[in-house]
């Protein structure tokens, strides 16, 4: 087996934090290229086996000899035998023009010359002169090459095998690429072949002997690869050392050219680079505003260089990941993590984050307690949930789905007492009290359940939306086949905020007509305002009751559970809710907002607009023109027009279908316009003309939708549409619920005007 091409391949760390070599984490999407190719092969094989495969016949035509071999192989497997390629005949004009495929037991073994040993092995042959065969002949018809069956026989002189036996024939025993990597990893760790087979059976959840290969195949594979692995290790070690030195030189050159760029590295006794880290001036400036919550992502490692990748990320005022720095570590020990944290604090000029979010890792936890003693360590709930399947799906079997549902509810318990009581109940119900992973989770319980972390500010980093953005960000800087130099370049692009696209400042319509909502829109970014607006809308569903101590009991008008206690101190304009949403996300909760509305507040107190969520904190300054356009007459006119369009379109299903189809085409046209035209929209004459043309287009859609349903003349509908536009000056309030019978999301129509 020859050495594979050297590519810097990034994969997710699979070693389980429990420390057991036999236990590893399987993530969805790991080795996507290899996995996808395996899935395609497997699905192709299964579909070919499931479909009816007719018995080949003389005269049957195939496009190629490979297609014929695959067809005959599928037929053979379903019939209980396997095939092999026998002789082929070649000519100068046609090349290979005949192929012979025969049963695996065809012919007889020729007697071999016995080796000069004392006790030679007498191996029995499976060949018994079986005459089952399929011969192919090539012909050219109208300039096209095709193969036809010239001879066929399905007569066997031996018993055919059952399904559970035929899979063990050598032709059908395959070790997939992902299994090969796992076998080599376990072999390198010192596992004997029989234990490797048992580990694979446990990981795949199959009964003993049900793998698509046998122990003999694993032993042969390890023996064949051993020499190549040793050669590759030498090459990879040399490649790693050379590329790390080149990366270090690149960092030195970049530091001379860019005053804001900083880097650090550690070396061993021989001067070889062990660990390296770097960051940029933009990232250091971003930390001064968004460094309150830092995510240290150590998900990926390079299997080529055997190094851990650590990326420091924050969340900006638009809800997007912001790059703060990265490091390459030789291992995942407490010593390496301590070095990385020291360097990060030095990069950020001695400043520590308030919250440090990581994965479950004992070495990292120890390093944080030493290097950042005043920083709260939080375990990402998404990192915990991603391990549930690997940890509990096999031990629990059919009970796993019930366990997963109860565990999800457990994660969101609001107080510690309820959490610990429910924890004991779940552990006892599913009989997992002695499970090492349950013990591991419980030992970290102060870092990941909602009831323990709700008092700490996490800046909405635990939302599913941010998780997706973070994963996309990491994939953008990780190329499947890149050198460290290219990786360094990709990181530099991600860290340059000036070269990134500016945040689109979408017009955010008012939904409640409350003055405090209008005021918040002028202060917060669209991302933060959208979150606050959601709370404002929901606050309308809550009633308040004043208590004897001056606090307020806030509860939903329908739901009896989930009531919250709000404390309000008018002289200091202080409001505090027992749900602690503001302390957790920096967005005032619906309960506090309800009290402010009842107390006739027309503006949210400034102290409840954290600097990190304000427009003024944007890393890339927004043009004043863009901000002004959110309140100008054009936006108001557009909103009025779309409100009328919405009210007319949901009168019937036919109208909605027509409006939805036309507006979809219009939206695609607008989105394909140059970005400069969208950003530069102002009240200048040229832009007014462009806006008028869009208004006319929308008005035509409205008029045609009315005429399409009612059958009135276009002139009557034009007058009616103009009258509706004049009359409808109010903003839409509330939501239109989904019509389950029709399957339409009518509420989506109300949001069409957001896109304009």
XYZ file of C-alpha atoms in Angstrom:
756
model
C 0.000 0.000 0.000
C 1.651 3.223 -1.186
C 1.824 6.438 0.788
C -1.190 8.664 0.420
C -0.849 12.255 -0.815
C -0.093 14.647 2.038
C -3.040 16.953 2.589
C -3.781 18.999 5.678
C -7.070 17.371 6.632
C -9.134 18.882 9.447
C -11.451 16.588 11.365
C -13.423 16.952 14.578
C -11.779 15.688 17.732
C -13.249 12.265 18.434
C -11.543 11.424 21.713
C -14.182 11.249 24.451
C -13.610 13.589 27.429
C -14.076 10.584 29.736
C -10.503 9.584 28.781
C -11.309 5.997 27.738
C -9.589 5.012 24.484
C -12.428 2.650 23.640
C -14.886 5.539 23.801
C -15.020 8.162 21.081
C -17.480 10.779 19.870
C -19.178 10.424 16.499
C -20.440 13.741 15.135
C -22.962 14.267 12.375
C -21.102 15.427 9.268
C -17.662 14.067 10.219
C -15.376 13.538 7.237
C -18.171 14.721 4.999
C -16.408 13.876 1.795
C -15.534 10.326 2.816
C -18.847 9.764 4.535
C -20.816 11.035 1.570
C -18.890 8.828 -0.829
C -19.467 5.830 1.438
C -23.159 6.616 1.677
C -23.414 6.905 -2.077
C -21.639 3.580 -2.536
C -23.766 1.925 0.136
C -27.026 3.318 -1.210
C -26.047 2.288 -4.721
C -25.236 -1.208 -3.539
C -28.440 -1.518 -1.499
C -30.599 -0.174 -4.296
C -28.978 -2.522 -6.757
C -29.600 -5.437 -4.396
C -33.181 -4.424 -3.656
C -34.183 -3.938 -7.259
C -35.117 -6.958 -9.317
C -32.016 -8.383 -11.021
C -33.050 -10.709 -13.824
C -31.013 -13.694 -14.870
C -28.523 -12.702 -17.584
C -29.195 -14.130 -21.043
C -27.337 -14.584 -24.314
C -27.631 -11.454 -26.407
C -28.063 -9.071 -23.453
C -26.325 -5.767 -24.190
C -24.294 -3.547 -21.827
C -22.650 -0.192 -22.421
C -19.354 -1.329 -20.923
C -17.700 -4.412 -19.488
C -17.651 -2.787 -16.031
C -21.425 -2.368 -16.168
C -21.787 -6.005 -17.108
C -19.505 -7.130 -14.275
C -21.504 -5.100 -11.735
C -24.769 -6.540 -13.036
C -23.495 -10.117 -12.876
C -21.995 -9.485 -9.414
C -25.372 -8.258 -8.078
C -27.063 -11.299 -9.574
C -24.459 -13.565 -8.011
C -24.838 -12.065 -4.549
C -28.609 -12.446 -4.631
C -28.182 -16.016 -5.847
C -25.649 -17.056 -3.186
C -22.222 -17.019 -4.855
C -19.575 -14.570 -6.045
C -17.740 -14.110 -9.306
C -14.262 -13.246 -10.505
C -12.679 -12.082 -13.721
C -11.086 -14.837 -15.746
C -9.289 -14.423 -19.069
C -9.602 -11.594 -21.567
C -8.751 -11.514 -25.276
C -7.148 -8.551 -27.019
C -6.505 -7.509 -30.620
C -4.641 -4.603 -32.196
C -7.745 -3.106 -33.809
C -10.353 -3.552 -31.084
C -8.164 -3.753 -28.007
C -9.792 -6.026 -25.424
C -12.777 -7.498 -27.220
C -13.658 -10.457 -24.964
C -14.181 -10.748 -21.207
C -14.850 -13.948 -19.249
C -16.568 -13.764 -15.857
C -16.805 -17.025 -13.927
C -18.033 -18.383 -10.595
C -15.541 -18.000 -7.756
C -15.344 -21.833 -7.571
C -14.605 -22.230 -11.284
C -11.566 -24.254 -12.370
C -9.052 -26.113 -10.218
C -5.999 -24.983 -8.320
C -2.728 -25.951 -9.953
C -0.416 -27.896 -7.643
C 2.200 -25.610 -6.161
C 5.790 -26.389 -5.578
C 6.091 -27.261 -1.929
C 8.299 -25.008 0.111
C 11.371 -26.515 1.698
C 9.976 -26.462 5.228
C 9.566 -29.141 7.807
C 5.780 -28.876 8.176
C 4.225 -27.262 5.061
C 0.624 -26.123 5.370
C -1.875 -28.125 3.344
C -4.428 -25.495 2.304
C -7.662 -26.703 0.770
C -8.937 -24.960 -2.340
C -12.516 -23.728 -2.788
C -12.321 -24.316 -6.527
C -14.259 -27.328 -7.673
C -14.591 -26.917 -11.455
C -17.926 -25.041 -11.384
C -19.092 -24.224 -14.931
C -21.234 -21.150 -14.107
C -20.035 -18.307 -16.319
C -20.857 -15.265 -18.420
C -18.755 -14.419 -21.492
C -18.853 -10.986 -23.107
C -17.927 -9.899 -26.623
C -17.369 -6.326 -27.774
C -18.868 -4.952 -30.953
C -19.144 -1.524 -32.576
C -22.587 -0.522 -33.856
C -23.030 2.819 -35.636
C -19.758 4.014 -34.208
C -20.743 3.153 -30.597
C -19.025 0.445 -28.572
C -21.178 -2.061 -26.710
C -20.785 -5.477 -25.091
C -23.153 -8.386 -25.463
C -23.434 -11.734 -23.652
C -22.128 -14.398 -25.995
C -22.274 -17.339 -23.561
C -24.042 -17.814 -20.249
C -24.465 -20.729 -17.843
C -26.008 -20.717 -14.382
C -25.341 -24.376 -13.583
C -23.352 -24.869 -10.366
C -21.856 -28.106 -9.036
C -21.852 -26.855 -5.436
C -24.363 -25.553 -2.909
C -25.341 -21.900 -3.055
C -25.062 -19.859 0.152
C -27.699 -18.126 2.237
C -27.725 -14.339 2.708
C -25.971 -14.425 6.091
C -23.220 -16.602 4.570
C -22.694 -14.992 1.184
C -21.670 -11.675 2.775
C -18.583 -13.441 4.194
C -17.199 -14.316 0.770
C -13.943 -12.419 0.065
C -15.510 -10.539 -2.855
C -18.042 -8.884 -0.536
C -15.839 -8.192 2.479
C -14.800 -4.549 2.330
C -13.173 -2.267 4.915
C -14.449 1.257 4.227
C -12.086 4.233 4.413
C -13.550 5.549 7.700
C -13.106 2.096 9.272
C -9.551 1.931 7.953
C -8.657 5.182 9.730
C -10.246 3.966 12.949
C -8.422 0.613 12.742
C -5.054 2.325 12.200
C -5.715 4.722 15.099
C -6.555 1.871 17.486
C -3.635 -0.190 16.241
C -1.274 2.728 16.806
C -2.644 3.012 20.366
C -1.628 -0.603 21.015
C -4.945 -2.411 20.612
C -4.651 -6.043 19.456
C -6.679 -7.071 16.415
C -9.343 -8.987 18.349
C -10.021 -5.967 20.589
C -10.143 -3.670 17.562
C -12.908 -5.833 16.101
C -14.842 -5.745 19.388
C -14.509 -1.944 19.628
C -15.829 -1.530 16.081
C -18.762 -3.836 16.843
C -19.650 -1.761 19.914
C -19.294 1.532 18.076
C -21.482 0.403 15.193
C -24.011 -1.291 17.459
C -23.897 -4.652 15.670
C -23.864 -8.170 17.023
C -20.547 -10.072 17.131
C -19.630 -11.338 13.685
C -21.939 -8.940 11.857
C -19.321 -6.485 10.589
C -18.885 -6.365 6.778
C -15.405 -7.849 7.298
C -13.831 -10.442 9.566
C -10.908 -10.464 11.980
C -8.631 -11.928 9.320
C -9.271 -8.917 7.054
C -8.354 -6.532 9.862
C -5.159 -8.431 10.611
C -4.121 -8.432 6.941
C -4.930 -4.744 6.618
C -2.856 -3.796 9.683
C 0.065 -5.915 8.493
C -0.058 -4.393 5.009
C -0.292 -0.829 6.308
C 2.287 -1.092 9.056
C 5.268 -0.306 6.849
C 3.433 2.490 5.028
C 2.275 4.004 8.319
C 5.834 4.102 9.625
C 7.040 5.738 6.410
C 4.192 8.250 6.479
C 4.888 9.121 10.111
C 8.450 10.085 9.239
C 7.299 12.148 6.262
C 4.520 13.840 8.221
C 6.836 14.716 11.118
C 9.287 16.338 8.733
C 6.486 18.107 6.859
C 4.989 19.396 10.105
C 8.312 20.783 11.318
C 9.033 22.503 7.996
C 5.580 24.048 7.636
C 5.538 25.258 11.245
C 8.863 26.998 10.669
C 7.478 28.546 7.475
C 4.381 29.671 9.381
C 6.590 31.232 12.052
C 8.547 33.148 9.405
C 5.275 34.318 7.840
C 4.146 35.618 11.234
C 7.398 37.541 11.632
C 7.017 39.129 8.199
C 3.359 39.989 8.874
C 4.268 41.603 12.220
C 6.802 43.870 10.478
C 4.230 44.900 7.877
C 1.210 45.216 10.224
C 1.707 46.957 13.578
C -1.523 45.478 14.966
C -0.552 41.866 14.263
C 0.871 39.921 17.229
C 1.997 36.319 17.580
C 3.719 34.007 20.023
C 5.145 30.498 19.951
C 6.788 27.935 22.186
C 9.650 25.631 21.203
C 11.110 22.407 22.532
C 14.703 21.811 23.628
C 15.871 21.391 20.031
C 14.274 24.663 18.902
C 11.373 23.074 17.037
C 8.013 24.827 17.198
C 5.541 23.180 19.581
C 2.674 25.681 19.832
C 1.902 28.872 17.953
C -0.812 31.536 18.267
C -1.619 34.839 16.575
C -4.197 37.590 16.304
C -4.781 40.934 14.563
C -5.273 44.551 15.524
C -8.949 44.467 14.530
C -9.497 41.500 16.822
C -7.855 43.246 19.763
C -10.045 46.312 19.221
C -13.130 44.076 18.910
C -12.280 42.480 22.255
C -12.528 45.876 23.964
C -16.254 45.973 23.064
C -17.259 42.322 22.627
C -14.747 40.582 24.904
C -17.204 40.055 27.744
C -18.065 36.601 26.370
C -15.383 34.542 24.584
C -15.891 31.144 22.962
C -12.783 28.961 22.768
C -13.564 26.394 20.101
C -11.281 23.360 20.085
C -13.482 21.152 17.905
C -11.025 20.536 15.075
C -7.626 18.963 14.798
C -5.304 18.314 11.876
C -4.754 14.600 11.327
C -1.880 15.466 8.985
C 0.129 17.417 11.570
C -1.522 15.899 14.673
C -2.215 19.360 16.112
C -5.226 20.834 17.892
C -6.806 23.977 16.470
C -8.141 26.475 18.989
C -10.128 29.515 17.817
C -11.196 32.393 20.075
C -14.500 33.907 18.989
C -16.907 36.526 20.273
C -20.327 37.738 19.204
C -20.757 41.273 17.849
C -23.754 43.604 18.106
C -25.226 42.150 14.915
C -25.200 38.602 16.319
C -22.315 37.497 14.089
C -19.134 35.653 15.173
C -16.147 37.944 15.552
C -12.628 36.500 15.296
C -10.399 37.163 18.330
C -7.440 34.881 17.667
C -6.360 31.302 17.028
C -3.722 28.794 18.097
C -2.225 25.491 16.967
C -1.310 23.193 19.882
C 0.806 20.042 19.853
C -1.575 18.235 22.235
C -4.636 18.698 24.441
C -2.928 18.623 27.816
C -3.422 21.126 30.607
C 0.103 22.418 29.941
C -0.654 23.296 26.301
C -3.994 24.895 27.150
C -2.373 26.953 29.928
C 0.169 28.286 27.436
C -2.630 29.219 25.017
C -4.661 31.058 27.677
C -1.606 32.986 28.895
C -0.853 34.080 25.348
C -4.471 35.108 24.722
C -4.551 37.329 27.829
C -1.248 38.851 26.734
C -2.671 39.502 23.250
C -5.654 41.300 24.812
C -3.317 43.509 26.885
C -3.931 41.801 30.174
C -7.733 41.835 29.980
C -9.748 38.733 30.882
C -13.179 37.861 29.566
C -16.042 37.640 32.039
C -17.305 34.388 30.519
C -15.243 31.690 28.818
C -17.273 29.116 26.833
C -15.659 25.789 25.909
C -16.298 22.106 25.327
C -16.022 19.470 28.072
C -12.305 18.953 28.639
C -10.560 18.195 31.919
C -7.242 19.687 30.804
C -8.903 22.875 29.629
C -10.923 23.181 32.845
C -7.757 22.937 34.935
C -5.999 25.511 32.756
C -8.889 28.004 33.073
C -8.975 27.684 36.863
C -5.263 28.519 36.985
C -4.873 31.163 34.275
C -8.324 32.834 34.519
C -9.400 32.443 38.152
C -11.869 35.349 37.976
C -13.520 34.180 34.751
C -16.671 32.048 34.804
C -16.212 28.813 32.862
C -19.294 27.749 30.872
C -19.746 24.507 28.918
C -21.694 25.034 25.697
C -25.002 23.193 25.924
C -24.646 22.326 22.226
C -21.370 20.502 22.954
C -23.151 18.466 25.610
C -26.134 17.600 23.427
C -23.910 16.601 20.493
C -22.430 13.789 22.601
C -25.704 12.280 23.791
C -26.097 9.859 20.899
C -22.523 8.537 21.175
C -22.845 8.080 24.925
C -26.338 6.680 25.424
C -27.927 5.469 22.167
C -26.335 2.004 22.374
C -26.679 1.365 26.145
C -30.311 2.507 26.184
C -31.398 1.098 22.825
C -35.097 1.710 22.182
C -35.311 3.792 25.381
C -32.919 6.411 24.003
C -35.614 8.587 22.386
C -37.501 8.807 25.710
C -34.260 9.566 27.530
C -33.375 12.291 25.020
C -36.747 13.999 25.518
C -36.436 13.963 29.301
C -32.825 15.119 29.152
C -33.807 18.093 26.997
C -36.387 19.090 29.615
C -33.773 18.578 32.311
C -31.389 20.993 30.612
C -33.957 23.807 30.779
C -35.032 23.482 34.412
C -35.094 26.976 35.915
C -33.950 26.279 39.465
C -31.263 24.078 40.953
C -33.537 22.122 43.282
C -35.828 21.026 40.450
C -32.813 20.126 38.322
C -31.201 17.865 40.889
C -34.505 16.214 41.760
C -35.289 15.572 38.090
C -31.712 14.388 37.502
C -32.060 11.683 40.160
C -35.399 10.669 38.663
C -33.977 10.300 35.128
C -30.907 8.387 36.319
C -33.036 5.988 38.332
C -35.662 5.492 35.616
C -33.162 4.531 32.923
C -30.761 2.669 35.244
C -27.656 4.628 34.292
C -26.422 5.527 37.760
C -23.134 3.691 37.208
C -22.538 5.119 33.715
C -19.242 7.010 33.526
C -20.680 9.655 31.208
C -23.502 10.459 33.608
C -20.914 10.915 36.360
C -18.886 13.136 34.036
C -21.869 15.368 33.237
C -22.839 15.661 36.890
C -19.296 16.680 37.843
C -19.597 19.574 35.357
C -23.160 20.470 36.375
C -22.281 24.001 37.515
C -21.142 24.848 33.978
C -23.845 23.757 31.527
C -27.505 23.427 32.766
C -29.645 26.534 32.364
C -30.449 26.734 36.078
C -26.739 27.114 36.892
C -25.742 29.510 34.089
C -28.867 31.753 33.934
C -27.227 34.266 36.297
C -24.340 34.859 33.894
C -24.256 37.067 30.811
C -23.833 34.898 27.673
C -24.799 37.498 25.023
C -27.112 35.092 23.142
C -24.207 32.786 22.208
C -26.303 29.742 23.118
C -28.963 30.344 20.474
C -29.275 27.906 17.551
C -28.813 30.817 15.121
C -25.400 31.710 16.544
C -24.361 28.042 16.588
C -24.986 27.790 12.839
C -23.071 31.010 12.168
C -20.140 29.785 14.261
C -20.003 26.471 12.394
C -20.131 28.299 9.054
C -17.339 30.631 10.176
C -15.075 27.712 11.101
C -15.758 25.851 7.863
C -14.846 28.990 5.897
C -11.335 29.064 7.360
C -10.785 25.299 7.143
C -9.998 23.980 3.709
C -9.996 20.218 3.152
C -6.641 20.197 1.381
C -4.685 23.259 2.439
C -1.212 23.937 3.740
C -0.634 25.928 6.917
C 0.256 28.902 4.729
C -3.135 28.838 3.041
C -4.831 28.357 6.401
C -3.017 31.445 7.729
C -4.246 33.418 4.732
C -7.845 32.277 5.226
C -7.717 33.266 8.889
C -6.414 36.706 7.917
C -9.354 37.235 5.568
C -11.827 36.238 8.283
C -10.184 38.626 10.767
C -10.295 41.657 8.423
C -13.590 43.366 9.219
C -13.089 46.127 6.651
C -13.088 43.629 3.771
C -16.202 41.872 4.975
C -19.594 42.853 3.615
C -21.289 45.545 5.597
C -24.241 44.552 7.687
C -27.428 45.077 5.738
C -29.476 47.652 7.604
C -32.977 46.393 6.937
C -35.985 48.531 7.726
C -37.562 47.160 10.890
C -41.292 47.999 11.025
C -43.060 48.798 14.250
C -45.453 46.088 15.412
C -47.075 47.557 18.521
C -47.091 51.355 17.982
C -45.574 51.715 21.458
C -43.222 54.726 21.784
C -40.626 52.662 23.611
C -40.452 50.322 20.614
C -39.901 53.271 18.254
C -37.170 54.614 20.534
C -35.408 51.238 20.793
C -35.251 50.993 17.012
C -33.094 54.122 16.845
C -30.604 52.820 19.426
C -30.155 49.093 18.824
C -28.851 47.136 15.860
C -31.478 45.293 13.789
C -30.375 42.042 15.438
C -30.788 43.321 19.000
C -33.929 45.287 18.154
C -35.518 42.202 16.622
C -34.932 40.276 19.868
C -36.304 43.139 21.986
C -39.253 43.654 19.646
C -40.172 39.992 20.038
C -40.301 40.491 23.802
C -42.361 43.674 23.411
C -44.957 41.897 21.276
C -45.203 38.996 23.725
C -45.485 41.384 26.701
C -48.976 42.256 25.463
C -50.055 38.745 26.492
C -49.216 39.256 30.153
C -51.182 40.678 33.061
C -49.639 42.180 36.182
C -50.735 42.113 39.801
C -49.191 44.504 42.330
C -47.981 42.785 45.504
C -47.923 44.189 49.013
C -44.147 44.736 48.969
C -44.337 46.878 45.839
C -43.265 44.118 43.449
C -45.379 42.853 40.560
C -46.507 39.356 39.733
C -46.504 38.932 35.937
C -48.245 35.963 34.357
C -49.571 34.950 30.954
C -53.264 35.537 30.460
C -53.790 31.853 29.546
C -50.918 29.905 31.088
C -51.043 29.490 34.826
C -47.467 28.287 35.201
C -44.322 30.293 34.551
C -45.233 33.426 36.509
C -42.425 35.864 37.270
C -41.825 38.438 39.971
C -40.719 41.892 38.805
C -39.187 44.464 41.158
C -39.461 48.088 40.102
C -37.748 51.021 41.820
C -39.085 54.167 40.122
C -36.693 56.677 41.697
C -33.688 54.816 40.273
C -35.499 53.520 37.167
C -34.464 49.997 38.147
C -36.402 46.960 37.007
C -35.452 43.399 37.866
C -37.237 40.181 36.874
C -36.904 36.761 38.453
C -36.474 35.184 34.990
C -33.086 36.983 34.721
C -33.311 37.272 30.941
C -31.617 40.683 30.911
C -28.741 39.416 33.048
C -28.406 36.434 30.707
C -28.718 38.032 27.266
C -28.674 41.812 27.696
C -32.206 42.034 26.251
C -34.987 43.214 28.553
C -37.590 40.486 29.131
C -41.317 40.628 28.343
C -42.198 40.723 32.055
C -40.125 43.833 32.773
C -41.359 45.493 29.585
C -44.947 44.880 30.635
C -44.347 46.712 33.910
C -42.709 49.634 32.103
C -45.643 49.911 29.698
C -48.164 49.888 32.529
C -46.121 52.571 34.317
C -46.419 54.772 31.210
C -42.797 54.581 30.142
C -42.316 55.980 26.642
C -38.661 55.012 26.467
C -36.695 52.096 27.833
C -34.165 53.462 30.371
C -30.746 53.901 28.788
C -29.110 51.522 31.270
C -31.055 48.669 29.646
C -29.429 49.298 26.269
C -26.008 47.633 26.777
C -23.223 49.180 24.741
C -22.513 45.869 23.016
C -25.986 45.853 21.392
C -26.006 49.478 20.220
C -25.555 50.741 16.686
C -22.640 52.895 17.765
C -20.622 49.778 18.684
C -20.517 48.394 15.128
C -17.016 47.368 14.056
C -17.709 48.674 10.543
C -19.342 52.126 10.830
C -22.720 52.392 9.135
C -23.433 55.304 6.827
C -25.696 57.952 8.331
C -27.724 57.825 5.138
C -28.574 54.171 5.751
C -29.717 54.870 9.302
C -31.828 57.834 8.240
C -33.549 55.781 5.572
C -35.106 53.564 8.233
C -37.428 56.405 9.180
C -37.829 58.409 5.969
C -40.991 58.877 3.954
C -39.992 56.234 1.434
C -39.922 53.529 4.085
C -43.250 54.665 5.503
C -44.823 54.681 2.040
C -43.453 51.246 1.304
C -44.816 49.872 4.547
C -48.267 51.318 3.871
C -48.302 49.807 0.393
C -47.230 46.358 1.562
C -49.740 46.448 4.402
C -52.518 47.006 1.863
C -51.112 44.279 -0.359
C -51.093 41.894 2.567
C -54.657 42.630 3.636
C -55.910 42.070 0.087
C -53.831 38.976 -0.669
C -54.997 36.778 2.197
C -58.704 37.198 1.400
C -58.503 33.995 -0.641
C -56.047 31.306 -1.510
C -56.048 32.236 -5.210
C -55.043 35.812 -4.405
C -52.272 34.646 -2.116
C -50.876 32.252 -4.740
C -50.857 34.985 -7.361
C -49.270 37.653 -5.117
C -46.719 35.215 -3.721
C -45.628 34.137 -7.213
C -45.297 37.689 -8.536
C -43.548 39.073 -5.443
C -41.098 36.167 -5.425
C -40.011 37.087 -8.938
C -39.819 40.761 -7.987
C -37.757 40.001 -4.901
C -35.296 37.904 -6.909
C -34.920 40.805 -9.326
C -34.243 43.268 -6.486
C -31.777 40.951 -4.764
C -29.800 40.592 -8.002
C -29.349 44.367 -8.263
C -25.866 45.743 -7.452
C -25.287 46.182 -3.718
C -24.276 49.817 -4.220
C -27.755 50.625 -5.533
C -29.376 49.055 -2.463
C -27.113 50.828 0.009
C -27.283 54.214 -1.685
C -31.071 54.396 -1.634
C -31.993 57.987 -0.733
C -34.613 60.576 -1.531
C -32.678 61.828 -4.536
C -34.795 62.171 -7.728
C -33.224 59.180 -9.483
C -33.802 56.924 -6.504
C -37.356 58.187 -6.084
C -38.024 57.234 -9.684
C -36.642 53.763 -9.039
C -38.794 53.447 -5.936
C -41.845 54.655 -7.830
C -41.313 52.001 -10.469
C -41.273 49.367 -7.746
C -44.404 50.874 -6.205
C -46.151 50.785 -9.590
C -45.114 47.132 -10.011
C -46.521 46.247 -6.578
C -49.696 48.216 -7.277
C -50.152 46.292 -10.526
C -49.802 43.039 -8.624
C -52.446 44.204 -6.153
C -54.823 45.332 -8.914
C -54.345 42.118 -10.900
C -54.837 39.972 -7.799
C -58.145 41.716 -7.083
C -59.263 41.396 -10.702
C -58.092 37.794 -10.843
C -60.547 36.799 -8.126
C -63.507 39.168 -8.319
C -63.776 39.565 -12.101
C -64.163 43.362 -11.801
C -62.817 45.641 -14.489
C -59.244 46.835 -14.201
C -60.383 50.468 -13.942
C -62.675 49.701 -11.006
C -59.948 47.734 -9.286
C -57.416 50.517 -9.921
C -59.678 53.030 -8.185
C -60.352 50.563 -5.387
C -56.627 49.917 -4.947
C -55.869 53.634 -4.740
C -58.602 54.076 -2.158
C -57.265 51.158 -0.110
C -53.755 52.594 -0.205
C -54.989 55.956 1.095
C -57.124 54.378 3.783
C -54.588 51.875 5.111
C -52.112 54.048 7.019
C -51.817 51.968 10.137
C -49.174 49.339 10.807
C -50.149 45.695 10.996
C -50.517 44.415 14.531
C -50.275 40.843 15.719
C -49.749 37.749 13.649
C -51.814 35.642 11.296
C -51.606 32.069 12.427
C -50.779 29.275 10.018
C -53.772 27.791 8.242
C -53.235 24.067 8.858
C -55.941 23.059 6.405
C -54.474 24.947 3.475
C -50.825 24.561 4.413
C -50.015 28.238 3.776
C -47.990 30.395 6.110
C -50.101 33.533 5.949
C -47.905 35.222 8.536
C -45.073 35.140 6.004
C -47.053 37.502 3.811
C -47.090 40.075 6.578
C -43.297 40.079 6.568
C -42.918 40.600 2.817
C -42.301 44.273 3.374
C -39.201 43.466 5.486
C -37.350 42.450 2.343
C -37.879 45.783 0.649
